[in-house]
Tab-separated table of C-alpha atoms in Angstrom:
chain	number	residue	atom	x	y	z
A	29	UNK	CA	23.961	23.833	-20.736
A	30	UNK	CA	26.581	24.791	-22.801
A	31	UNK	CA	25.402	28.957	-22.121
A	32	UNK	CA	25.632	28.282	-18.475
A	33	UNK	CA	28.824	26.970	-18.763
A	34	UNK	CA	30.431	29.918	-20.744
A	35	UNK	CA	28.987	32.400	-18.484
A	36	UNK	CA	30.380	30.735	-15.755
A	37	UNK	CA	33.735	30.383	-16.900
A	38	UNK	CA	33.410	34.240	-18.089
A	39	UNK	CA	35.612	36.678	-16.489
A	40	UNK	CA	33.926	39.256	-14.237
A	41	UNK	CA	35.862	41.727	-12.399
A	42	UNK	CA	33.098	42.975	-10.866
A	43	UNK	CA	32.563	40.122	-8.542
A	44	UNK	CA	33.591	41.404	-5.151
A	45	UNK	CA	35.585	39.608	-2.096
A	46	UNK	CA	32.334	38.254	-0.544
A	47	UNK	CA	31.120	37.346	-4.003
A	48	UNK	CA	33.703	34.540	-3.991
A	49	UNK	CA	33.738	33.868	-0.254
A	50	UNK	CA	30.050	33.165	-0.470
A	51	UNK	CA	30.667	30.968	-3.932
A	52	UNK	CA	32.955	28.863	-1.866
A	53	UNK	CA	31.162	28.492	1.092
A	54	UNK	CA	33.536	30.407	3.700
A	55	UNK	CA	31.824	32.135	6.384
A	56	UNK	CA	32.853	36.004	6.784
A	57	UNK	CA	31.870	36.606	10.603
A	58	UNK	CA	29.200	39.465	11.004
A	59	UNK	CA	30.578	40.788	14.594
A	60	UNK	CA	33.270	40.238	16.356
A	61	UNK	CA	32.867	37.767	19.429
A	62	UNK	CA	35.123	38.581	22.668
A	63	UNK	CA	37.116	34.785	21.511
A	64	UNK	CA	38.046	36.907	18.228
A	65	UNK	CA	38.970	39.680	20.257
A	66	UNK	CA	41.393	38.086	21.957
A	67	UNK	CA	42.873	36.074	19.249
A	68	UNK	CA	43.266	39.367	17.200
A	69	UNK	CA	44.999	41.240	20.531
A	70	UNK	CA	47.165	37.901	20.803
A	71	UNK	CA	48.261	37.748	17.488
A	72	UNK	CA	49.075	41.879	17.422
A	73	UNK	CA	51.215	40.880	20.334
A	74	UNK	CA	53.150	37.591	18.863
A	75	UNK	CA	53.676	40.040	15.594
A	76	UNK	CA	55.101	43.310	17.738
A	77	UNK	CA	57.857	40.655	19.879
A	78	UNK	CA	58.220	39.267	15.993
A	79	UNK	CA	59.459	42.677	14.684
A	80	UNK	CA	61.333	43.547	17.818
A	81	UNK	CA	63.338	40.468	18.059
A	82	UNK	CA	64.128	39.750	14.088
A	83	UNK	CA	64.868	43.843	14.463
A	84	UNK	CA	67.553	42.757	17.340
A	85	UNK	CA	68.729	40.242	15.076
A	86	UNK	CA	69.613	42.551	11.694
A	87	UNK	CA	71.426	45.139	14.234
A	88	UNK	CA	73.860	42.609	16.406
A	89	UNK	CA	75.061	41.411	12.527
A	90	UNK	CA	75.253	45.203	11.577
A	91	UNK	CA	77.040	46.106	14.644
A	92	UNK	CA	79.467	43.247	15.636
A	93	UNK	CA	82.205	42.896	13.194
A	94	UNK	CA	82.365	39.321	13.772
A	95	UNK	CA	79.238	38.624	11.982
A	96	UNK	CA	80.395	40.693	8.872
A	97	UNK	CA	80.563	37.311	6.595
A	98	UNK	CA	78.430	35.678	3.593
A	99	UNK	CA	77.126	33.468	5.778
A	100	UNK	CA	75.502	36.184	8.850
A	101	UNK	CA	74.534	38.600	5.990
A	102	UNK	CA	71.967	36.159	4.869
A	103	UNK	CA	70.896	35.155	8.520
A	104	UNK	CA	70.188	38.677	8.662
A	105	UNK	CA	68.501	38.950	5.657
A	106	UNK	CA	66.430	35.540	7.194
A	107	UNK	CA	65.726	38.016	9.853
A	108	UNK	CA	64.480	40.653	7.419
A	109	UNK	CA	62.206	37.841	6.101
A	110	UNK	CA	60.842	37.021	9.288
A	111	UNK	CA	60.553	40.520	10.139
A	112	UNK	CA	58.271	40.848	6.857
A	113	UNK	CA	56.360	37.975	8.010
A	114	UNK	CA	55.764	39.890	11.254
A	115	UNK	CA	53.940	43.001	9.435
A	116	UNK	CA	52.276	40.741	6.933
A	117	UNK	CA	50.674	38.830	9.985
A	118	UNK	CA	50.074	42.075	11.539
A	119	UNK	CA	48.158	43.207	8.352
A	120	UNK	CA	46.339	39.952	8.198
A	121	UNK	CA	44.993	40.183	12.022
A	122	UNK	CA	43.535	44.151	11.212
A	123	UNK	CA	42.092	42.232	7.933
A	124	UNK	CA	40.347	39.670	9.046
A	125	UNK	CA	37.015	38.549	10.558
A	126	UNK	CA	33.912	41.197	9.831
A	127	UNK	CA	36.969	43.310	8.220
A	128	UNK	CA	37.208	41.259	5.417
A	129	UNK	CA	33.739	42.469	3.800
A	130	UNK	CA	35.057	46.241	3.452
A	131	UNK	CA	38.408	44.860	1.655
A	132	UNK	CA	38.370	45.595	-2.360
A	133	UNK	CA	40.016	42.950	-4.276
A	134	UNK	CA	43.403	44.735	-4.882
A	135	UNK	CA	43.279	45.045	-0.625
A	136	UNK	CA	42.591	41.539	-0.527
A	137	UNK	CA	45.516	40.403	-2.883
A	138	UNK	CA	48.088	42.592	-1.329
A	139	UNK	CA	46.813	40.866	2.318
A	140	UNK	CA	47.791	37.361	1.093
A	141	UNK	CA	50.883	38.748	-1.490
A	142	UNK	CA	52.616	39.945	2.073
A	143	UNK	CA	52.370	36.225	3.261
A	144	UNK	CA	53.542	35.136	-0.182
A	145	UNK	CA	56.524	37.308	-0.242
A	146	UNK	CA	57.389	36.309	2.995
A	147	UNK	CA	57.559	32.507	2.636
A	148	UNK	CA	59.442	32.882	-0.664
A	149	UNK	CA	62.198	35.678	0.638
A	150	UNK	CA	62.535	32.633	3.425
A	151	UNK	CA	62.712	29.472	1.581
A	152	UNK	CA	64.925	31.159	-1.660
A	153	UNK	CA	67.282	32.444	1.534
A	154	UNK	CA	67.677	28.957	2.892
A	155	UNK	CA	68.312	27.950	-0.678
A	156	UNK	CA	71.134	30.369	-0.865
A	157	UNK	CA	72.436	29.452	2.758
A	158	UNK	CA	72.577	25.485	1.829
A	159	UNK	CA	74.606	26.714	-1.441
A	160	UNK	CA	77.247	28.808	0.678
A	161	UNK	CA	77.303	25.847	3.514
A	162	UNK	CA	77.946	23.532	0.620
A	163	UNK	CA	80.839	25.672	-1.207
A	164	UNK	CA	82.564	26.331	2.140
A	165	UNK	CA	82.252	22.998	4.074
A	166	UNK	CA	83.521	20.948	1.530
A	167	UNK	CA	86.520	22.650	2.443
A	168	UNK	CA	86.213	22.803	6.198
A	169	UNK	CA	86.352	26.175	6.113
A	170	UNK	CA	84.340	28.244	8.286
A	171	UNK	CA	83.485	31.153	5.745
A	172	UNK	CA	83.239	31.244	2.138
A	173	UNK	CA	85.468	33.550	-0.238
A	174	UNK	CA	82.083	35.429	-1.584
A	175	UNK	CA	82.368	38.953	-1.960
A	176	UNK	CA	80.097	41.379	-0.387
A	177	UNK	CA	78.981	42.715	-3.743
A	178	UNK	CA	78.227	38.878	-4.396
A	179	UNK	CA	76.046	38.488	-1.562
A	180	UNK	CA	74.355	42.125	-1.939
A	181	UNK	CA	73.017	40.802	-5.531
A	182	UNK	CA	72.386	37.646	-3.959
A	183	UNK	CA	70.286	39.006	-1.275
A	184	UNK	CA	68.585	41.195	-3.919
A	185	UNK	CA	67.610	38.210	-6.185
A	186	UNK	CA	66.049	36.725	-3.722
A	187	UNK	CA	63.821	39.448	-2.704
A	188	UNK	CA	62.865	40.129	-6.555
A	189	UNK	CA	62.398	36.599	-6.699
A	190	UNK	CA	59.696	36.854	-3.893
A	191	UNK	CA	58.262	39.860	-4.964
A	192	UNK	CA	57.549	38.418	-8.277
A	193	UNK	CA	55.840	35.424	-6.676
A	194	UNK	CA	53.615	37.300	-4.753
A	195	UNK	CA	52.223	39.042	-7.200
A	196	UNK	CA	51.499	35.936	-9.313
A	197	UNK	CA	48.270	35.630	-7.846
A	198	UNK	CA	46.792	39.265	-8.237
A	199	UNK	CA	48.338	39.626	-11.956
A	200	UNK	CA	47.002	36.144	-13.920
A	201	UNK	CA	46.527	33.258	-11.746
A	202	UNK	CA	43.703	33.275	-10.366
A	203	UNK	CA	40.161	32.431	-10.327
A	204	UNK	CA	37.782	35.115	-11.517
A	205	UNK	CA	38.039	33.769	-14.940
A	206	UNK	CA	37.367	30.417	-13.942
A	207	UNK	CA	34.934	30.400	-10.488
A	208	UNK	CA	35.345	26.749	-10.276
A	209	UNK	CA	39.170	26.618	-9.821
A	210	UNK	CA	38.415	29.331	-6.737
A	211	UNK	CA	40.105	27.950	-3.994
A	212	UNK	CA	38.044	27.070	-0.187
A	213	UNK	CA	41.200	28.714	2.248
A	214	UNK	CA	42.375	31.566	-0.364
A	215	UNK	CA	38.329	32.459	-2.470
A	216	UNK	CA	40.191	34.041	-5.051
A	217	UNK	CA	43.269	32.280	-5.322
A	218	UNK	CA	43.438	29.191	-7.815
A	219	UNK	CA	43.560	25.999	-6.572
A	220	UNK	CA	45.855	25.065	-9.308
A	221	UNK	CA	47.939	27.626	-8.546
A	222	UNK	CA	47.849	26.518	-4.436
A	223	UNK	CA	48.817	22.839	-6.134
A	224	UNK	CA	51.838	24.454	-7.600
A	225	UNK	CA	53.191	26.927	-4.818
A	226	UNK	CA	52.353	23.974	-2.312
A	227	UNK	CA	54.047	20.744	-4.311
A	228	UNK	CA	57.059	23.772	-5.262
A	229	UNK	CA	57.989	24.836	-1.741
A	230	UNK	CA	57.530	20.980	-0.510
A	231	UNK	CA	59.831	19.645	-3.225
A	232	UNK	CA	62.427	22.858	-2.253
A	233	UNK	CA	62.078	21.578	1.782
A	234	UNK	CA	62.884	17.952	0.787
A	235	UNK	CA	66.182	18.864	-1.443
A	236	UNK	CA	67.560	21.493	1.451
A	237	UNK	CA	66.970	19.107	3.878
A	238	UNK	CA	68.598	16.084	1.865
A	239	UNK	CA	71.587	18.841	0.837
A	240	UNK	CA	71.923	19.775	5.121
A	241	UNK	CA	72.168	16.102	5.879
A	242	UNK	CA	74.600	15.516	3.271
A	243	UNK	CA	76.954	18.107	4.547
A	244	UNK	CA	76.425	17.234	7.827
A	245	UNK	CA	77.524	14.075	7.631
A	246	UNK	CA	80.570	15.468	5.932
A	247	UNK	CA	81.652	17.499	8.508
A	248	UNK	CA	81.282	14.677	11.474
A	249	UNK	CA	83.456	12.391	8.958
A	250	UNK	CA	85.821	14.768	8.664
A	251	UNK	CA	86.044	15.955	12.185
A	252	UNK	CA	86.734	12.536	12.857
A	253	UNK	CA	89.573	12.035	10.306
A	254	UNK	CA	91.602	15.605	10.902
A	255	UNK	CA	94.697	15.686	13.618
A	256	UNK	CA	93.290	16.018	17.238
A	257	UNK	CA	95.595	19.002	17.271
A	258	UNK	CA	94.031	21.853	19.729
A	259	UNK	CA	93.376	24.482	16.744
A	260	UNK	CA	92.337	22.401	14.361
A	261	UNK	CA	89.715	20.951	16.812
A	262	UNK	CA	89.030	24.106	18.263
A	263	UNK	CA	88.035	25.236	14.199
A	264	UNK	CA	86.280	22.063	13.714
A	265	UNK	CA	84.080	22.239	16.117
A	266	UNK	CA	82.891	26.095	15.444
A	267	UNK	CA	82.219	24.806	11.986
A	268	UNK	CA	79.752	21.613	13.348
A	269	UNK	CA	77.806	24.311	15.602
A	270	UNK	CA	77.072	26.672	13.073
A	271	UNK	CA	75.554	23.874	10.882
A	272	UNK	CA	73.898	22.655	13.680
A	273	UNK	CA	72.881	26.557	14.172
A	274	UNK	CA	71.340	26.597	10.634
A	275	UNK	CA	70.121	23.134	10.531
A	276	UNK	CA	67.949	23.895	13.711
A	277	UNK	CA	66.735	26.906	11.554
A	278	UNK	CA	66.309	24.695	8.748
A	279	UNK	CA	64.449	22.280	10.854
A	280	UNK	CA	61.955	24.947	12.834
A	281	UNK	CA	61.103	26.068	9.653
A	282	UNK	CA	59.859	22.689	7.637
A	283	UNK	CA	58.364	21.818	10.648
A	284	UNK	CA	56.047	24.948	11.528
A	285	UNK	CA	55.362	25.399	7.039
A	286	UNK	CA	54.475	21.910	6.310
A	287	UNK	CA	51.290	22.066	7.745
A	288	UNK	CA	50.400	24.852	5.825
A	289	UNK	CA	51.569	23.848	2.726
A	290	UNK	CA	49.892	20.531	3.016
A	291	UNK	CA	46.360	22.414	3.788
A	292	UNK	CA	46.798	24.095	1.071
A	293	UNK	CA	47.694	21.093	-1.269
A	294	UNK	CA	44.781	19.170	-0.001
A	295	UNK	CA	42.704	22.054	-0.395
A	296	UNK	CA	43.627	22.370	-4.395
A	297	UNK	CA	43.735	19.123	-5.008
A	298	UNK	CA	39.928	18.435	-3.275
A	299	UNK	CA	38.824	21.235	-2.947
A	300	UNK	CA	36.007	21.867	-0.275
A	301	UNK	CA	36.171	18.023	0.603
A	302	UNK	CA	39.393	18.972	2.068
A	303	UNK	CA	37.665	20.960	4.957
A	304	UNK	CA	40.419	22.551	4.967
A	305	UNK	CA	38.749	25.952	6.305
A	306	UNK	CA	38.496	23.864	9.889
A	307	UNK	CA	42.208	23.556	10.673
A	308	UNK	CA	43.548	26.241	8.459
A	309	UNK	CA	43.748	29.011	11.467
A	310	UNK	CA	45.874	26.469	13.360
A	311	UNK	CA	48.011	26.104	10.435
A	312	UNK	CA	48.398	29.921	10.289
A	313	UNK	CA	49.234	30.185	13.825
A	314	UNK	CA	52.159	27.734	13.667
A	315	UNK	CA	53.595	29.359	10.765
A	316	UNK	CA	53.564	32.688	12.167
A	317	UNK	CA	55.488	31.482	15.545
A	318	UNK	CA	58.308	30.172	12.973
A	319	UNK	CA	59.161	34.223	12.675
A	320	UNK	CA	59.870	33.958	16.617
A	321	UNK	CA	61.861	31.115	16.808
A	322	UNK	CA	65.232	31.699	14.828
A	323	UNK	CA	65.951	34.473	17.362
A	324	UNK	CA	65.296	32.314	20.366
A	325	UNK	CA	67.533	29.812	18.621
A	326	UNK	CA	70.333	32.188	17.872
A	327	UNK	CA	70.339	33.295	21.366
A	328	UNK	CA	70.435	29.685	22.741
A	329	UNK	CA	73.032	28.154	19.915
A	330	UNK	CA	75.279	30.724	19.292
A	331	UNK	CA	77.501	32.635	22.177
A	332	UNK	CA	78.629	35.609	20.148
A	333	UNK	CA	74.926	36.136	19.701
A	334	UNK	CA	73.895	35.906	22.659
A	335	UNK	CA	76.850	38.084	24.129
A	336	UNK	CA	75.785	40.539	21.555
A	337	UNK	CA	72.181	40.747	22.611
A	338	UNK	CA	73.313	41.917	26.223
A	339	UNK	CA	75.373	44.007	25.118
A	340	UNK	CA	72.290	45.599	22.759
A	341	UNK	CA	70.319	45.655	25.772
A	342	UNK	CA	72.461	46.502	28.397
A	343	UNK	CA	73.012	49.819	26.321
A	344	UNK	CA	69.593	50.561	25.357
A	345	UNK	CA	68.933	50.012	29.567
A	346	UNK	CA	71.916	52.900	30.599
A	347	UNK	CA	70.635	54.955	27.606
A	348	UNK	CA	66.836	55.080	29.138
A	349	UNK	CA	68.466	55.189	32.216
A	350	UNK	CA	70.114	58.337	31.711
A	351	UNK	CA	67.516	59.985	29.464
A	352	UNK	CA	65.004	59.712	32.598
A	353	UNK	CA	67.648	61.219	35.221
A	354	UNK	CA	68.249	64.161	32.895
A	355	UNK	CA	65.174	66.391	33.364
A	356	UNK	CA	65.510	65.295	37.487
A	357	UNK	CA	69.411	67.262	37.231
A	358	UNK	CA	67.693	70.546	35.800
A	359	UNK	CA	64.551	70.475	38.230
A	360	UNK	CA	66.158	70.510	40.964
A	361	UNK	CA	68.682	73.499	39.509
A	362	UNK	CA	71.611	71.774	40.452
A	363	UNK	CA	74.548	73.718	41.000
A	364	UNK	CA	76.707	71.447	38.981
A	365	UNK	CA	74.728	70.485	35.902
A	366	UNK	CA	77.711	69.510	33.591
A	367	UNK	CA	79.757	67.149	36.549
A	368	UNK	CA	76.222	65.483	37.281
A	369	UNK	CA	75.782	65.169	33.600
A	370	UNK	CA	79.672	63.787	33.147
A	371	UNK	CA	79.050	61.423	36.056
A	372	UNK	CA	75.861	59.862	34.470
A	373	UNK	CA	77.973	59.447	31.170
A	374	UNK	CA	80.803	57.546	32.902
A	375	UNK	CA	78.519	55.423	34.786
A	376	UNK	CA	76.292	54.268	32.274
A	377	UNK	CA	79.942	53.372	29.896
A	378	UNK	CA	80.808	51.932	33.079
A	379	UNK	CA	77.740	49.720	33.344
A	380	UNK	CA	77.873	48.859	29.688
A	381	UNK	CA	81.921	47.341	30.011
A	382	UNK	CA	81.176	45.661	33.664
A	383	UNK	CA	78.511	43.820	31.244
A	384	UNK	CA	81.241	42.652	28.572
A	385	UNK	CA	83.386	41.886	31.243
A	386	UNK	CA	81.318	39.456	32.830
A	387	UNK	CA	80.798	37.532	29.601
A	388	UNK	CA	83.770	35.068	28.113
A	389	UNK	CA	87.335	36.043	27.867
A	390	UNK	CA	88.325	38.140	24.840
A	391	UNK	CA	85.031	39.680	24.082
A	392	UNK	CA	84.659	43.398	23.730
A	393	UNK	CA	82.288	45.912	21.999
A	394	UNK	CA	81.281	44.134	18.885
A	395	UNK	CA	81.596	46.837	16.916
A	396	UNK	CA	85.728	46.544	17.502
């Protein structure tokens, strides 16, 4: 007995990914059914608007000068999270299903290290948001006095940070040295280590959300107290709809990761009585749509956004626009190539200001 148990608890790096899959009792499908089909073309889709819209995101903060503060630097690097999480999904969906047998180990732990990276960089961003919110509002000031050398190391901290937790897994923690710690959802992942990363993110979600309510509160009570004075209202309410803004973020995200994190909880701490391979897909899904929704907040909760946005698309629009009328002008050997060219110019800058013009008073090209 105690020679089976030593070779069990042996390390074997020969074992391959179905080795373990089989060990734990997780099905690898042999074919691909026309349901997986579409689940893998809707998921390819979900992950493309992901990328596209967390993309639109990073270049309205880069472009409008207005968003060139401590506080939209690391929404934007939020968005550069999210747009991680995109291509990690992506990579999961053309890794999945029959796939899975062909993947070697190292394939397999960079599949779930992307998803690993991706959560951290989001949660150790939050983090950093609650401590600027926290520094500034107890103030009432709208923007904090951080430097943008501050925030550069800040933002690169946290993606070190993630990096390093992603590859905790592949590196040490794990179970091919111990087959019974292999976790049911993640075969080679341990389920002490899933009790850990699970009960560690949890803990984080609880303090951010007690430290957001705390401030919150702060700010109505002293909205309340200040002088009723038109500026000083005017500046107090900007600062209660950005934490609103970020509290909605805040609030999108515990609420489409805490499923997740409590599969995976209940899955190291019972391991295949969890069942936790029959509601883990549904888990997945939620947490992927969490990439989509901080965009569709953005554009709903703040104006200079959303102004920004059309003003993004309006110019990408005249640009195509233009593009496709060119080759028409030298078909058709017009005698006046250059004035038809000038004419297409003006109209599209024409097309682009008519757009700012019918938004709110006193906005022009964010990049003024």
């Amino acid at each position: 007995m105690a020679t089976e148990s030593s070779v069990w608890n042996t390390c074997n790096y020969n074992h391959n990914v179905t080795f373990f899959y089989d060990l734990v009792g997780k099905n690898i499908s042999v074919g691909w059914t026309p349901r997986d089909s579409v689940v893998i073309g809707l998921g390819l889709t979900l992950c493309v608007i992901v990328v596209l819209a967390n993309l639109m995101v990073m270049v309205a903060i880069l472009l409008n000068r207005r968003f060139h503060f401590p506080i939209y630097y690391l929404l934007g690097n939020m968005a550069a999270a999210d747009l991680f999480a995109g291509v990690a999904y992506a990579n999961l969906m053309l890794n999945t299903g029959p796939w899975t047998r062909m993947l070697t180990k190292e394939q397999w732990y960079i599949r779930g290290a992307l998803i690993d990276i991706s959560l951290t960089a989001s949660v150790a961003n939050l983090l950093a948001v609650a401590v600027e919110r926290h520094q500034t509002i107890i103030t009432m000031q709208l923007h904090s006095n951080m430097t943008k050398r501050r925030v550069v190391l800040l933002i690169v901290c946290i993606w070190v940070t993630a990096i390093i937790m992603g590859l905790v897994p592949s590196t040490f923690w794990n179970c091919e040295c111990d087959l019974e710690d292999c976790s049911t959802v993640a075969p080679l992942y341990s389920r002490r280590f899933l009790i850990f990363w699970a009960v560690l993110n949890l803990l984080t979600f609880f303090i951010m959300v007690a430290v957001y309510t705390r401030i919150f509160i702060y700010v109505r009570y002293q909205s309340r107290s200040m002088s009723q004075h038109t500026s000083e209202m005017r500046h107090n309410q900007t600062v209660v709809n950005l934490m609103k803004t970020i509290s909605m973020v805040l609030g999108a995200f515990v609420i489409c990761w805490t499923p997740g994190l409590m599969t995976l909880l209940l899955d190291g701490l019972l391991g295949k009585a969890s069942h936790a391979n029959s509601y883990e897909k549904y888990c997945l899904v939620i947490a992927e749509c969490n990439s989509l929704v901080n965009p569709i907040i953005y554009s709903l909760r703040d104006d200079e956004m959303r102004r920004t946005f059309k003003w993004i698309l309006c110019c990408l629009c005249q640009r195509g626009a233009h593009q496709q009328r060119e080759p028409s002008t030298v078909e058709i050997n017009s005698p006046l190539p250059e004035t038809l060219g000038f004419v297409q110019k003006s109209a599209a800058q024409a097309l682009c200001k008519t757009q700012d013009t019918n938004d709110k008073d006193g906005w022009t090209d964010p990049r003024v």
